[in-house]
Every structure is written in C-alpha cells, then in structure tokens.
Coordinates of C-alpha atoms in Angstrom, one line a residue:
M1148 CA 171.9 14.2 241.9
S1149 CA 168.4 13.5 243.3
A1150 CA 170.0 13.0 246.7
V1151 CA 171.5 16.5 246.5
W1152 CA 168.1 18.0 245.5
S1153 CA 166.4 16.1 248.4
L1154 CA 168.9 17.4 250.9
G1155 CA 168.6 21.0 249.5
A1156 CA 164.8 20.8 249.7
G1157 CA 165.0 19.4 253.3
L1158 CA 167.3 22.3 254.4
L1159 CA 165.0 24.8 252.7
L1160 CA 161.9 23.4 254.6
L1161 CA 163.9 23.5 257.8
L1162 CA 164.9 27.1 257.3
L1163 CA 161.3 28.1 256.5
W1164 CA 160.1 26.3 259.6
V1165 CA 162.7 28.0 261.7
R1166 CA 161.6 31.4 260.3
H1167 CA 158.0 30.6 261.1
R1168 CA 158.6 29.5 264.7
G1169 CA 161.3 32.1 265.4
L1170 CA 165.0 31.3 265.9
E1171 CA 164.9 31.8 269.7
A1172 CA 161.9 29.5 270.1
V1173 CA 163.6 26.8 268.1
L1174 CA 166.9 27.1 270.0
V1175 CA 165.1 26.8 273.3
H1176 CA 162.5 24.1 272.6
H1177 CA 164.2 22.2 269.8
R1178 CA 167.8 22.8 270.5
W1179 CA 168.8 19.3 269.1
I1180 CA 168.1 20.6 265.5
F1181 CA 170.8 23.3 265.8
V1182 CA 173.1 21.0 267.7
C1183 CA 172.8 18.1 265.2
F1184 CA 172.9 20.1 262.0
F1185 CA 175.5 22.8 262.9
L1186 CA 177.4 22.3 266.2
M1187 CA 178.2 18.6 265.8
P1188 CA 179.8 19.1 262.3
L1189 CA 181.6 22.3 263.6
S1190 CA 182.9 20.3 266.6
I1191 CA 184.5 17.8 264.2
L1192 CA 186.3 20.6 262.4
F1193 CA 187.6 21.9 265.7
D1194 CA 188.9 18.4 266.7
V1195 CA 190.5 17.9 263.3
Y1196 CA 192.3 21.3 263.5
Y1197 CA 193.7 20.7 267.0
Q1198 CA 194.7 17.1 266.2
L1199 CA 196.6 18.3 263.0
R1200 CA 198.2 21.1 265.0
A1201 CA 199.3 18.7 267.8
W1202 CA 200.7 16.3 265.1
A1203 CA 202.7 19.1 263.4
V1204 CA 204.1 20.4 266.7
R1205 CA 205.2 16.9 267.7
R1206 CA 206.8 16.2 264.3
M1207 CA 208.7 19.5 264.3
H1208 CA 209.6 19.3 268.0
S1209 CA 208.7 23.0 268.2
A1210 CA 206.9 23.1 271.5
P1211 CA 210.0 23.2 273.9
R1212 CA 211.8 25.6 271.5
L1213 CA 209.0 28.1 271.3
H1214 CA 207.8 27.8 274.9
G1215 CA 210.4 30.3 276.3
Q1216 CA 209.6 32.8 273.6
R1217 CA 205.8 32.6 274.4
V1218 CA 206.5 33.0 278.1
R1219 CA 208.6 36.1 277.5
H1220 CA 205.7 37.5 275.5
I1221 CA 203.4 37.0 278.5
Q1222 CA 205.9 38.8 280.7
E1223 CA 206.1 41.7 278.3
Q1224 CA 202.3 42.1 278.4
V1225 CA 202.3 42.1 282.2
R1226 CA 205.1 44.7 282.3
Q1227 CA 203.3 46.8 279.7
W1228 CA 200.1 46.7 281.9
K1229 CA 202.3 47.8 284.8
D1230 CA 203.9 50.7 282.8
E1231 CA 200.4 51.9 281.8
G1232 CA 199.6 52.3 285.5
G1233 CA 197.8 49.0 286.2
R1234 CA 194.4 50.6 286.4
R1235 CA 192.5 47.4 285.6
Y1236 CA 192.7 43.9 286.9
M1237 CA 194.4 41.3 284.6
C1238 CA 193.0 38.0 283.4
T1239 CA 193.8 35.5 280.6
G1240 CA 192.7 36.5 277.2
R1241 CA 191.1 33.2 276.4
P1242 CA 187.5 33.8 275.5
G1243 CA 185.1 32.7 278.3
W1244 CA 183.1 30.5 275.9
L1245 CA 186.1 28.3 275.4
T1246 CA 186.2 27.1 279.0
V1247 CA 184.3 23.9 280.1
S1248 CA 182.7 25.8 283.0
L1249 CA 179.1 26.8 282.3
R1250 CA 179.6 30.0 284.2
V1251 CA 179.6 33.2 282.1
G1252 CA 182.7 35.2 282.8
K1253 CA 181.7 38.8 282.3
Y1254 CA 185.0 40.1 283.8
K1255 CA 186.7 39.4 280.5
K1256 CA 185.1 42.5 279.1
T1257 CA 186.4 44.8 281.8
H1258 CA 189.8 43.4 282.7
K1259 CA 193.1 43.6 280.9
N1260 CA 193.3 40.5 278.7
I1261 CA 196.7 38.8 278.7
M1262 CA 197.1 36.5 275.7
I1263 CA 198.4 33.1 276.7
N1264 CA 198.8 30.7 273.7
L1265 CA 200.3 27.7 275.6
M1266 CA 198.8 24.4 274.5
D1267 CA 201.6 21.9 274.0
V1268 CA 203.3 19.0 275.8
L1269 CA 206.8 20.1 276.5
E1270 CA 208.8 17.2 277.9
V1271 CA 208.4 13.6 279.0
D1272 CA 211.0 12.7 281.7
R1273 CA 210.9 9.0 282.0
E1274 CA 213.6 8.9 284.7
R1275 CA 211.8 11.2 287.0
Q1276 CA 208.4 9.9 285.8
V1277 CA 207.2 13.5 285.2
V1278 CA 205.5 15.1 282.2
R1279 CA 205.9 18.9 281.7
V1280 CA 203.0 20.6 279.9
E1281 CA 201.6 24.0 279.1
P1282 CA 198.3 25.0 280.8
L1283 CA 196.0 24.7 277.8
V1284 CA 196.9 21.0 277.2
T1285 CA 193.7 19.0 277.4
M1286 CA 193.1 15.6 279.0
G1287 CA 192.3 14.1 275.7
Q1288 CA 195.5 15.5 274.1
L1289 CA 197.6 14.3 277.1
T1290 CA 196.4 10.7 277.2
A1291 CA 196.7 10.4 273.4
Y1292 CA 200.3 11.6 273.8
L1293 CA 201.3 9.5 276.7
N1294 CA 199.5 6.2 276.3
P1295 CA 201.4 5.1 273.1
M1296 CA 204.6 5.6 275.1
G1297 CA 203.3 3.3 277.9
W1298 CA 202.6 6.1 280.4
T1299 CA 199.6 7.9 281.8
I1300 CA 198.9 10.3 284.7
P1301 CA 197.5 9.1 288.0
V1302 CA 194.3 11.2 287.9
V1303 CA 192.7 11.7 284.4
P1304 CA 189.6 13.9 284.9
E1305 CA 186.8 12.7 282.8
L1306 CA 186.0 15.1 279.9
D1307 CA 188.4 15.3 276.9
D1308 CA 188.4 19.1 276.8
L1309 CA 189.4 19.8 280.4
T1310 CA 192.7 21.6 280.5
V1311 CA 195.6 21.2 282.8
G1312 CA 195.4 24.9 283.8
G1313 CA 191.7 24.7 284.6
L1314 CA 192.3 21.5 286.7
I1315 CA 195.1 23.2 288.7
M1316 CA 193.6 26.7 289.1
G1317 CA 190.2 25.0 289.8
T1318 CA 190.3 21.3 290.6
G1319 CA 190.0 17.9 289.1
I1320 CA 189.0 14.4 290.2
E1321 CA 188.7 10.9 288.8
S1322 CA 187.9 7.4 290.1
S1323 CA 191.6 6.9 291.0
S1324 CA 191.5 9.8 293.4
H1325 CA 190.9 7.6 296.5
I1326 CA 194.6 6.7 296.0
Y1327 CA 196.2 9.8 294.5
G1328 CA 194.0 12.7 295.7
L1329 CA 192.7 15.5 293.5
F1330 CA 194.5 16.5 290.3
Q1331 CA 196.5 19.1 292.2
H1332 CA 198.0 16.4 294.4
T1333 CA 199.6 14.7 291.4
C1334 CA 201.4 17.9 290.4
V1335 CA 205.1 18.3 291.5
A1336 CA 205.8 21.9 290.2
Y1337 CA 204.2 25.0 288.7
E1338 CA 205.7 27.8 286.7
L1339 CA 204.0 31.2 286.9
V1340 CA 204.3 34.7 285.7
L1341 CA 203.5 37.0 288.6
A1342 CA 202.0 40.4 288.9
D1343 CA 205.4 42.1 288.5
G1344 CA 206.2 40.2 285.3
S1345 CA 208.7 37.8 286.9
L1346 CA 208.8 34.1 286.2
V1347 CA 208.9 31.8 289.2
R1348 CA 208.9 28.0 289.7
C1349 CA 207.3 26.6 292.8
S1350 CA 207.2 23.1 294.3
P1351 CA 206.9 21.5 297.7
T1352 CA 210.5 22.4 298.4
E1353 CA 210.8 25.7 296.3
N1354 CA 208.5 28.6 297.0
S1355 CA 206.3 26.1 298.8
D1356 CA 203.7 28.6 300.0
L1357 CA 202.9 29.6 296.5
F1358 CA 202.8 25.9 295.4
Y1359 CA 200.1 25.1 297.9
A1360 CA 198.2 28.3 297.4
V1361 CA 197.8 28.1 293.6
P1362 CA 195.2 25.3 293.5
W1363 CA 191.6 26.7 293.7
S1364 CA 192.9 30.2 293.2
C1365 CA 191.4 30.6 289.8
G1366 CA 194.2 32.6 288.3
T1367 CA 194.2 35.3 291.0
L1368 CA 197.9 34.8 292.1
G1369 CA 199.6 34.8 288.7
F1370 CA 199.5 33.3 285.2
L1371 CA 200.3 29.6 285.0
V1372 CA 202.7 28.9 282.1
A1373 CA 203.8 25.3 282.8
A1374 CA 203.2 22.4 285.1
E1375 CA 205.0 19.2 286.0
I1376 CA 202.7 16.2 286.6
Q1377 CA 203.5 12.7 287.9
M1378 CA 203.4 9.8 285.4
I1379 CA 202.7 6.2 286.1
P1380 CA 203.1 3.2 283.8
A1381 CA 200.0 2.6 281.7
K1382 CA 198.4 -0.8 281.2
K1383 CA 196.2 -1.9 278.3
Y1384 CA 192.9 -2.6 280.1
I1385 CA 190.8 -1.8 283.2
K1386 CA 189.2 -4.9 284.6
L1387 CA 185.9 -3.4 285.7
H1388 CA 183.5 -5.0 288.1
Y1389 CA 179.9 -3.8 288.2
E1390 CA 177.7 -4.4 291.3
P1391 CA 174.2 -3.2 291.7
V1392 CA 173.3 -2.2 295.3
R1393 CA 169.9 -1.4 296.8
G1394 CA 169.1 0.5 299.9
L1395 CA 170.7 3.8 300.7
R1396 CA 172.6 2.5 303.8
N1397 CA 173.9 -0.5 301.8
I1398 CA 175.0 1.8 299.0
C1399 CA 176.9 4.1 301.3
E1400 CA 178.5 1.2 303.3
K1401 CA 179.5 -0.6 300.1
F1402 CA 180.9 2.5 298.5
T1403 CA 182.9 3.4 301.6
E1404 CA 184.3 -0.1 301.9
E1405 CA 185.5 -0.3 298.3
S1406 CA 186.9 3.3 298.5
Q1407 CA 189.1 2.2 301.4
K1408 CA 190.7 -0.7 299.5
K1409 CA 194.0 0.3 298.0
E1410 CA 193.9 -2.8 295.7
N1411 CA 191.1 -1.1 293.8
S1412 CA 192.8 1.1 291.1
F1413 CA 189.4 2.8 290.4
V1414 CA 186.2 3.3 292.4
E1415 CA 183.0 5.0 291.1
G1416 CA 179.3 5.0 291.9
L1417 CA 176.3 5.9 289.8
V1418 CA 173.2 6.5 292.0
Y1419 CA 170.0 6.1 289.9
S1420 CA 167.5 6.8 292.7
L1421 CA 167.6 7.3 296.4
E1422 CA 167.7 3.5 296.9
E1423 CA 169.4 2.2 293.8
A1424 CA 173.0 2.4 292.6
V1425 CA 175.8 0.6 290.7
I1426 CA 179.2 0.5 292.4
M1427 CA 182.1 0.0 290.0
T1428 CA 185.6 -1.1 291.0
G1429 CA 188.5 -1.5 288.6
V1430 CA 192.1 -2.7 288.4
L1431 CA 194.8 -2.1 285.8
T1432 CA 195.8 -5.1 283.8
D1433 CA 197.6 -6.1 280.5
E1434 CA 195.6 -9.3 280.2
A1435 CA 192.0 -9.7 279.2
E1436 CA 189.5 -12.4 278.4
P1437 CA 188.7 -11.6 274.7
S1438 CA 185.0 -12.4 275.1
K1439 CA 184.7 -9.8 277.9
I1440 CA 186.5 -6.9 276.2
N1441 CA 184.2 -3.8 275.8
R1442 CA 185.5 -0.9 273.7
I1443 CA 183.0 1.4 275.3
G1444 CA 184.5 4.5 273.7
N1445 CA 183.6 3.4 270.2
Y1446 CA 181.1 5.9 268.7
Y1447 CA 178.4 3.3 268.1
K1448 CA 178.5 2.0 271.7
P1449 CA 175.7 2.8 274.2
W1450 CA 176.4 5.8 276.5
F1451 CA 178.3 4.6 279.5
F1452 CA 175.8 5.5 282.1
K1453 CA 173.1 3.7 280.2
H1454 CA 175.3 0.7 279.8
V1455 CA 175.9 0.6 283.6
E1456 CA 172.2 0.9 284.2
K1457 CA 171.6 -2.4 282.5
Y1458 CA 173.3 -4.2 285.4
L1459 CA 170.9 -2.5 287.8
K1460 CA 167.8 -3.4 285.8
A1461 CA 169.0 -7.0 285.4
N1462 CA 170.0 -7.1 289.0
K1463 CA 173.3 -8.9 288.2
T1464 CA 177.0 -8.3 288.7
G1465 CA 179.4 -8.3 285.8
I1466 CA 183.0 -8.0 284.8
E1467 CA 184.4 -6.3 281.6
Y1468 CA 187.8 -5.4 280.3
I1469 CA 187.8 -1.8 279.0
P1470 CA 190.7 -0.4 277.0
S1471 CA 192.4 2.1 279.3
R1472 CA 191.9 5.2 277.2
H1473 CA 188.2 4.2 276.6
Y1474 CA 187.8 4.0 280.4
Y1475 CA 189.5 7.3 281.1
H1476 CA 187.1 9.1 278.8
R1477 CA 184.0 6.9 279.4
H1478 CA 181.6 9.7 280.1
T1479 CA 182.9 12.1 277.4
R1480 CA 180.5 11.0 274.6
S1481 CA 177.4 11.8 276.6
I1482 CA 179.0 14.6 278.7
F1483 CA 178.1 12.4 281.7
W1484 CA 174.3 12.4 281.1
E1485 CA 173.9 16.0 280.1
L1486 CA 173.6 15.3 276.4
Q1487 CA 170.3 13.4 276.8
D1488 CA 168.6 16.8 277.7
I1489 CA 170.0 18.3 274.5
I1490 CA 169.6 15.3 272.1
P1491 CA 166.8 13.1 273.7
F1492 CA 167.3 10.4 271.1
G1493 CA 171.1 10.5 271.3
N1494 CA 171.5 7.0 272.7
N1495 CA 169.2 5.4 270.1
P1496 CA 171.1 2.7 268.2
V1497 CA 170.2 4.3 264.8
F1498 CA 171.5 7.7 265.9
R1499 CA 174.6 6.2 267.4
Y1500 CA 175.5 4.2 264.3
L1501 CA 174.8 7.1 261.8
F1502 CA 175.9 10.1 263.8
G1503 CA 177.7 8.9 266.9
W1504 CA 181.1 9.6 265.4
M1505 CA 180.3 13.4 265.6
V1506 CA 179.3 13.2 269.3
P1507 CA 179.7 15.1 271.6
P1508 CA 179.3 18.6 270.5
K1509 CA 181.9 20.9 272.0
I1510 CA 180.8 22.3 275.4
S1511 CA 182.5 25.6 274.3
L1512 CA 180.3 25.8 271.2
L1513 CA 177.2 25.0 273.2
K1514 CA 178.1 27.9 275.5
L1515 CA 178.8 30.3 272.6
T1516 CA 175.5 29.6 270.9
Q1517 CA 173.2 29.2 273.8
G1518 CA 171.8 32.7 273.8
E1519 CA 170.3 34.7 276.7
A1520 CA 167.0 32.8 276.8
I1521 CA 168.7 29.4 277.1
R1522 CA 171.2 30.7 279.6
K1523 CA 168.4 31.9 281.9
L1524 CA 166.4 28.7 281.4
Y1525 CA 169.4 26.6 282.4
E1526 CA 170.2 28.9 285.3
Q1527 CA 166.7 28.5 286.8
H1528 CA 165.9 24.9 285.8
H1529 CA 169.2 23.1 285.6
V1530 CA 172.0 22.3 287.9
V1531 CA 175.6 21.4 287.3
Q1532 CA 177.3 21.0 290.7
D1533 CA 180.0 19.0 292.4
M1534 CA 180.0 19.0 296.2
L1535 CA 183.0 17.5 298.0
V1536 CA 182.0 16.1 301.4
P1537 CA 183.6 13.8 304.0
M1538 CA 182.9 10.1 303.3
K1539 CA 181.4 9.8 306.8
S1540 CA 178.6 12.3 305.7
L1541 CA 177.8 10.4 302.4
E1542 CA 174.4 9.1 303.5
K1543 CA 173.2 12.4 304.9
S1544 CA 174.5 14.2 301.8
I1545 CA 172.6 12.0 299.4
Q1546 CA 169.4 12.5 301.4
T1547 CA 170.0 16.3 301.2
F1548 CA 170.6 16.1 297.5
H1549 CA 167.4 14.2 297.1
V1550 CA 165.3 16.6 299.1
D1551 CA 166.8 19.8 297.7
L1552 CA 167.4 18.8 294.1
N1553 CA 166.1 15.3 293.2
V1554 CA 168.5 15.0 290.3
Y1555 CA 169.5 11.5 289.1
P1556 CA 171.9 9.9 288.3
L1557 CA 174.3 11.2 290.9
W1558 CA 178.0 10.7 290.4
L1559 CA 180.0 9.4 293.3
C1560 CA 183.8 9.6 293.2
P1561 CA 186.0 9.1 296.3
F1562 CA 189.2 10.9 297.0
I1563 CA 191.8 11.2 299.7
L1564 CA 192.3 14.7 301.0
P1565 CA 195.7 15.3 302.5
N1566 CA 196.2 17.9 305.2
N1567 CA 198.3 20.2 303.0
P1568 CA 198.3 24.0 303.4
G1569 CA 196.0 25.9 301.0
M1570 CA 192.3 26.6 300.5
V1571 CA 191.1 23.0 300.8
H1572 CA 192.1 20.6 303.5
P1573 CA 190.4 18.4 306.1
K1574 CA 189.3 19.9 309.4
G1575 CA 191.6 17.7 311.5
D1576 CA 195.4 17.2 311.3
E1577 CA 195.2 14.0 309.3
K1578 CA 194.3 13.2 305.8
E1579 CA 190.7 12.2 305.3
L1580 CA 188.6 10.2 302.8
Y1581 CA 186.1 12.5 301.0
V1582 CA 183.6 11.9 298.1
D1583 CA 182.6 14.1 295.2
I1584 CA 178.8 14.1 294.7
G1585 CA 178.1 15.3 291.2
A1586 CA 174.5 16.5 290.2
Y1587 CA 174.0 17.3 286.6
G1588 CA 170.5 17.8 285.2
E1589 CA 167.0 19.1 285.7
P1590 CA 165.9 19.1 289.4
K1591 CA 162.6 17.2 289.9
T1592 CA 161.8 18.6 293.3
K1593 CA 158.7 20.8 293.1
Q1594 CA 160.0 23.6 295.3
F1595 CA 163.3 24.1 293.4
E1596 CA 164.4 27.7 293.0
A1597 CA 167.9 28.1 291.8
R1598 CA 169.2 30.7 294.3
A1599 CA 167.3 29.5 297.4
S1600 CA 167.9 25.8 296.7
M1601 CA 171.6 26.2 296.0
R1602 CA 172.1 28.4 299.1
Q1603 CA 170.5 25.6 301.1
M1604 CA 172.9 23.1 299.6
E1605 CA 175.9 25.3 300.2
K1606 CA 174.9 25.7 303.8
F1607 CA 174.7 22.0 304.3
V1608 CA 178.1 21.4 302.6
R1609 CA 179.7 24.0 304.9
S1610 CA 178.1 22.3 308.0
V1611 CA 179.9 19.0 307.2
H1612 CA 183.1 20.8 306.4
G1613 CA 182.8 20.1 302.7
F1614 CA 183.7 22.2 299.6
Q1615 CA 181.9 23.3 296.4
M1616 CA 183.8 23.0 293.1
L1617 CA 184.3 26.6 291.8
Y1618 CA 183.5 25.9 288.1
A1619 CA 179.8 26.0 288.9
D1620 CA 177.4 28.7 290.1
C1621 CA 178.1 29.8 293.6
Y1622 CA 175.6 31.8 295.6
M1623 CA 177.5 32.3 298.9
T1624 CA 178.2 35.6 300.5
R1625 CA 181.9 36.5 301.0
E1626 CA 181.8 35.6 304.7
E1627 CA 180.2 32.2 303.9
F1628 CA 182.7 31.6 301.1
W1629 CA 185.7 32.1 303.4
D1630 CA 184.0 30.0 306.1
M1631 CA 184.0 27.1 303.6
F1632 CA 187.5 27.7 302.3
D1633 CA 190.7 28.5 304.3
G1634 CA 191.9 31.8 302.9
S1635 CA 194.8 32.4 305.4
L1636 CA 197.7 31.4 303.1
Y1637 CA 195.9 32.8 300.0
H1638 CA 195.4 36.3 301.5
S1639 CA 198.8 36.4 302.9
L1640 CA 200.4 35.7 299.5
R1641 CA 198.2 38.2 297.7
E1642 CA 199.4 40.9 300.1
Q1643 CA 203.0 39.7 299.9
M1644 CA 203.1 39.5 296.1
N1645 CA 201.1 42.7 295.4
C1646 CA 198.3 40.8 293.8
K1647 CA 195.5 43.0 295.1
D1648 CA 195.8 45.6 292.4
A1649 CA 196.7 43.0 289.7
F1650 CA 194.0 40.3 290.1
P1651 CA 190.5 40.2 291.6
E1652 CA 190.0 38.1 294.7
V1653 CA 188.8 34.6 293.8
Y1654 CA 185.4 35.3 295.4
D1655 CA 184.8 38.3 293.2
K1656 CA 185.8 36.3 290.1
I1657 CA 183.5 33.3 290.6
C1658 CA 180.6 34.0 293.0
K1659 CA 177.3 35.2 291.6
A1660 CA 176.7 37.4 294.7
A1661 CA 179.8 39.4 293.7
R1662 CA 179.1 39.4 289.9
H1663 CA 175.6 40.8 290.1

C-alpha cells in the first residue's frame, strides 16, 4: 500500500511541477518526461492491439475473404466523389500523424479523404516465391509472419512501423539493396484503384507504364490496394563482420569495395566523424558459434549504433552472429539514433533493464503530441534526411554533409539502381551503384539555417545526379524538383488516366515551397 501512496505522491508532485513550469515548456525542454510516463506505455497498448488483431485475422483466415469487400468499398467512395462533381482532390483517409514521415500533411484537411482499411497479409505463394499483402502491412508485421515459415523479403527497410504502401509510393532501402535494389525493385505487381473507380493490376508485363510510374508517386496516380513482393529463403543468423576504418578516403574506398562484392549479403556503414567509420558486412547462415551469438534486439541490449561504436573506440575488428529478425530491425529500438535526443539517458543500462521493453515510443504518437512549438524547433534545429547519390560521389558527398550539416553518425547504405522507366533511374543507360547517406539529428555547423542549408544540400545532390527521399522536408522549386526527378512517364500517365483533377501533383503534395 505504501508503494501506491508513494507513486501517487510522485505523480502529484510531477503534475504540480508541470503546472508551475507550463506544459509547453516541459514538452519542449523536458520531453523525456512526457515520453517516458505517457507515450511509452501508450505505445505498448498500440502494439498489443495490433498484434492481437493480426493473430485473430490469421486464425480466422479472414484477410483474403474480406479483401475484395474492402476494395469494393474504396471503389464506391471514389465513384461517389466522381458523382459529387469531383471538386476536391482525393487522398487516403489515414491520419497524417500515423505515418512515419515527420512531414505534417496539411492537405488531409482540404482533400476528400478515402478510407482505406487494408492492413493484412493476404497470401504466401511458395511456388512463385511471392507474398501478396495489403498496403498498411508493416515491416515488423511482415517479418513476424514470414520468418517462422522460413521466408523473408529481399529488402527489409529498417523501422518496424514502415508500411508496404509507404515504401512503394515513397521508397525503401536496406543493407541488402546493393544486390536487390530499392524496395520497389523487389515488387512484382501492384493493384490500384484509379481515379475513375476501376481496379487494375500492373506488373512489368501488364500495364507496365503504370507499374514503373507508381514508385515515388506518393499516391498521386491511384490508391494502392495490394502488392506482390518477392520472397527469399530465410536463415537463422547474419554473420556480421565489424571493421573500423579511419581516414575519409579509406572509408569511401573500403565501403565501395565491400558494396561491389555480391558474396556480401549485407553492407552498411556508420560514419562517426569526418575521419572515422565502422563498415559492416554480413552473410546469411544457419550455423553460429554459440559464444559469438548477439541477440541485439533484446530490450536490455545496448542500442545498436552504440554497440558498433565500441569497435571504433577499441580500434578492433569483430565477428558476431545476430538472429536474422534482430538484424533486420537492429536500429528500431533507438530509431537509428534519434531517441538519444528525446531520452538522453535511454542507453543507460539501468534504464534499458527497467524500461527498455517499452522502447521505442511510436513515431506516430511522437508526431501527434509534439505541438507547434516542438514542430518549429525541430524544423529549424533538426534534420532527418536521406540523400541518394552515385557511389563515385561518396567522398565529395560526405564532405558536403560535413560542411553544410555536421551531423553524426551518418548512415551509409549502398544500393544498385537499375535503368528502369520512372522518376528515379541513373543518368546513363546502365544500372549504377548508388549510396543512401542518412543524416538524422541536430546540425552542429554554426551557420545552419534550415531552408538555406537544405537548399544548398539539394543543389549539390542535383549536381551529382542524386535524389532526395520524399518523406523528408523538401525545399526545391517546381523546376528544381523536376530537374532532379524524371517526370516524363509520370506526367504522361496523369494526363492519360485523368489524374489531374483527382490527385495533386507529387510536388504539390510533398514540397514545402508548394505547401506554404
């Protein structure tokens, strides 16, 4: 009973302190209090609900049976919009705060919201090695479903809550992308409801123009209702090799060399300063040395980027065997390294052992509760950006990131970019090796100013024929945007399929210059 009284007294004192300081001041300067006491427990409830729902759907085998009915409901909504005169653009009715993107989607308030409740795995075709899923299936949900069957997908983008629809309509990448390409390149078919309410299937051999135009279109060609994704056999472990490298030129040469080796199932780099990095290479295996198994996904384990940094500080190489699913979601618990800015003591062993099982808080809940003051603070003093540049420009790119942002660690992830039609492809006629440079955190450069600094970065990326991931803030003008991306097929299809009155152009949907 005394423990209950103590807890009650502690909460009362906390509320009195919050009242004294002001809620906004606490949320801005002591956000960890709100996150630890409210958002983390709420995130657990979210996870429990979705896990129970997925279990029930699987036990009752209801997903395939109800899918057709749900798609017909979407078609009815689109036709109703058309019958009403189609005076407003359409968009999905999913609340903007539920998306992993940090961008605030104000268009949800002015557009016609089409409710799309499609969040189930529909079919596993072992013979074709294809899994058919609905667009709101998450990466955590999909790997939990497939791995016990002995399967996985070739590219498993990092965070648990990333959805198939977001990874197709936007993009997705993982440390296996040097072999398989971006997430879109592992998809074999899409099913969409178009602006006239019709349902179409597209693949490289069926409605191929639409198939290649859908990725990066951000839902401005139609509503995705299902996707077919390649599967590959899963193995129990990733044998991961850690190698610290010093000197920028050495880092770039080593990373390029490892990215070109097809025998590496996975390649990743964490750059801790302009001259220091750890390059990791991994291979799939069913055998492991018991003494070297590291279940890095367990809640009490150190955050992965901190664990990797130990090899740099000790200046030694190392080999570990990480269970496959732990590896696929290795950066989830710390949201890469973003959580250290919200919970500065989050990697402390005491916190991990007592509260690590509740980490991470849902990104969607962080967005929902951030408030205008925090949103403006993050916008001006925080960056979350992924820039995709040719591997041959890696050294120059890291130098540019250092001068314009000075954010560390940087995430390096190689990928092969085929010369397919669509918005994103190499400049030449052949496939080309690219690298994703991810910058997440508070810029340390003294002259950082969000708009000016990011426009400078965007200009550099365009100059090397690179691309900016569209989940993040984009400051380009319309002309600059279509200089970066190839809009020829996209615009042709929008004209052909009468999308101009049904959906906004992708630039108007995602770029800050268009939204303000």
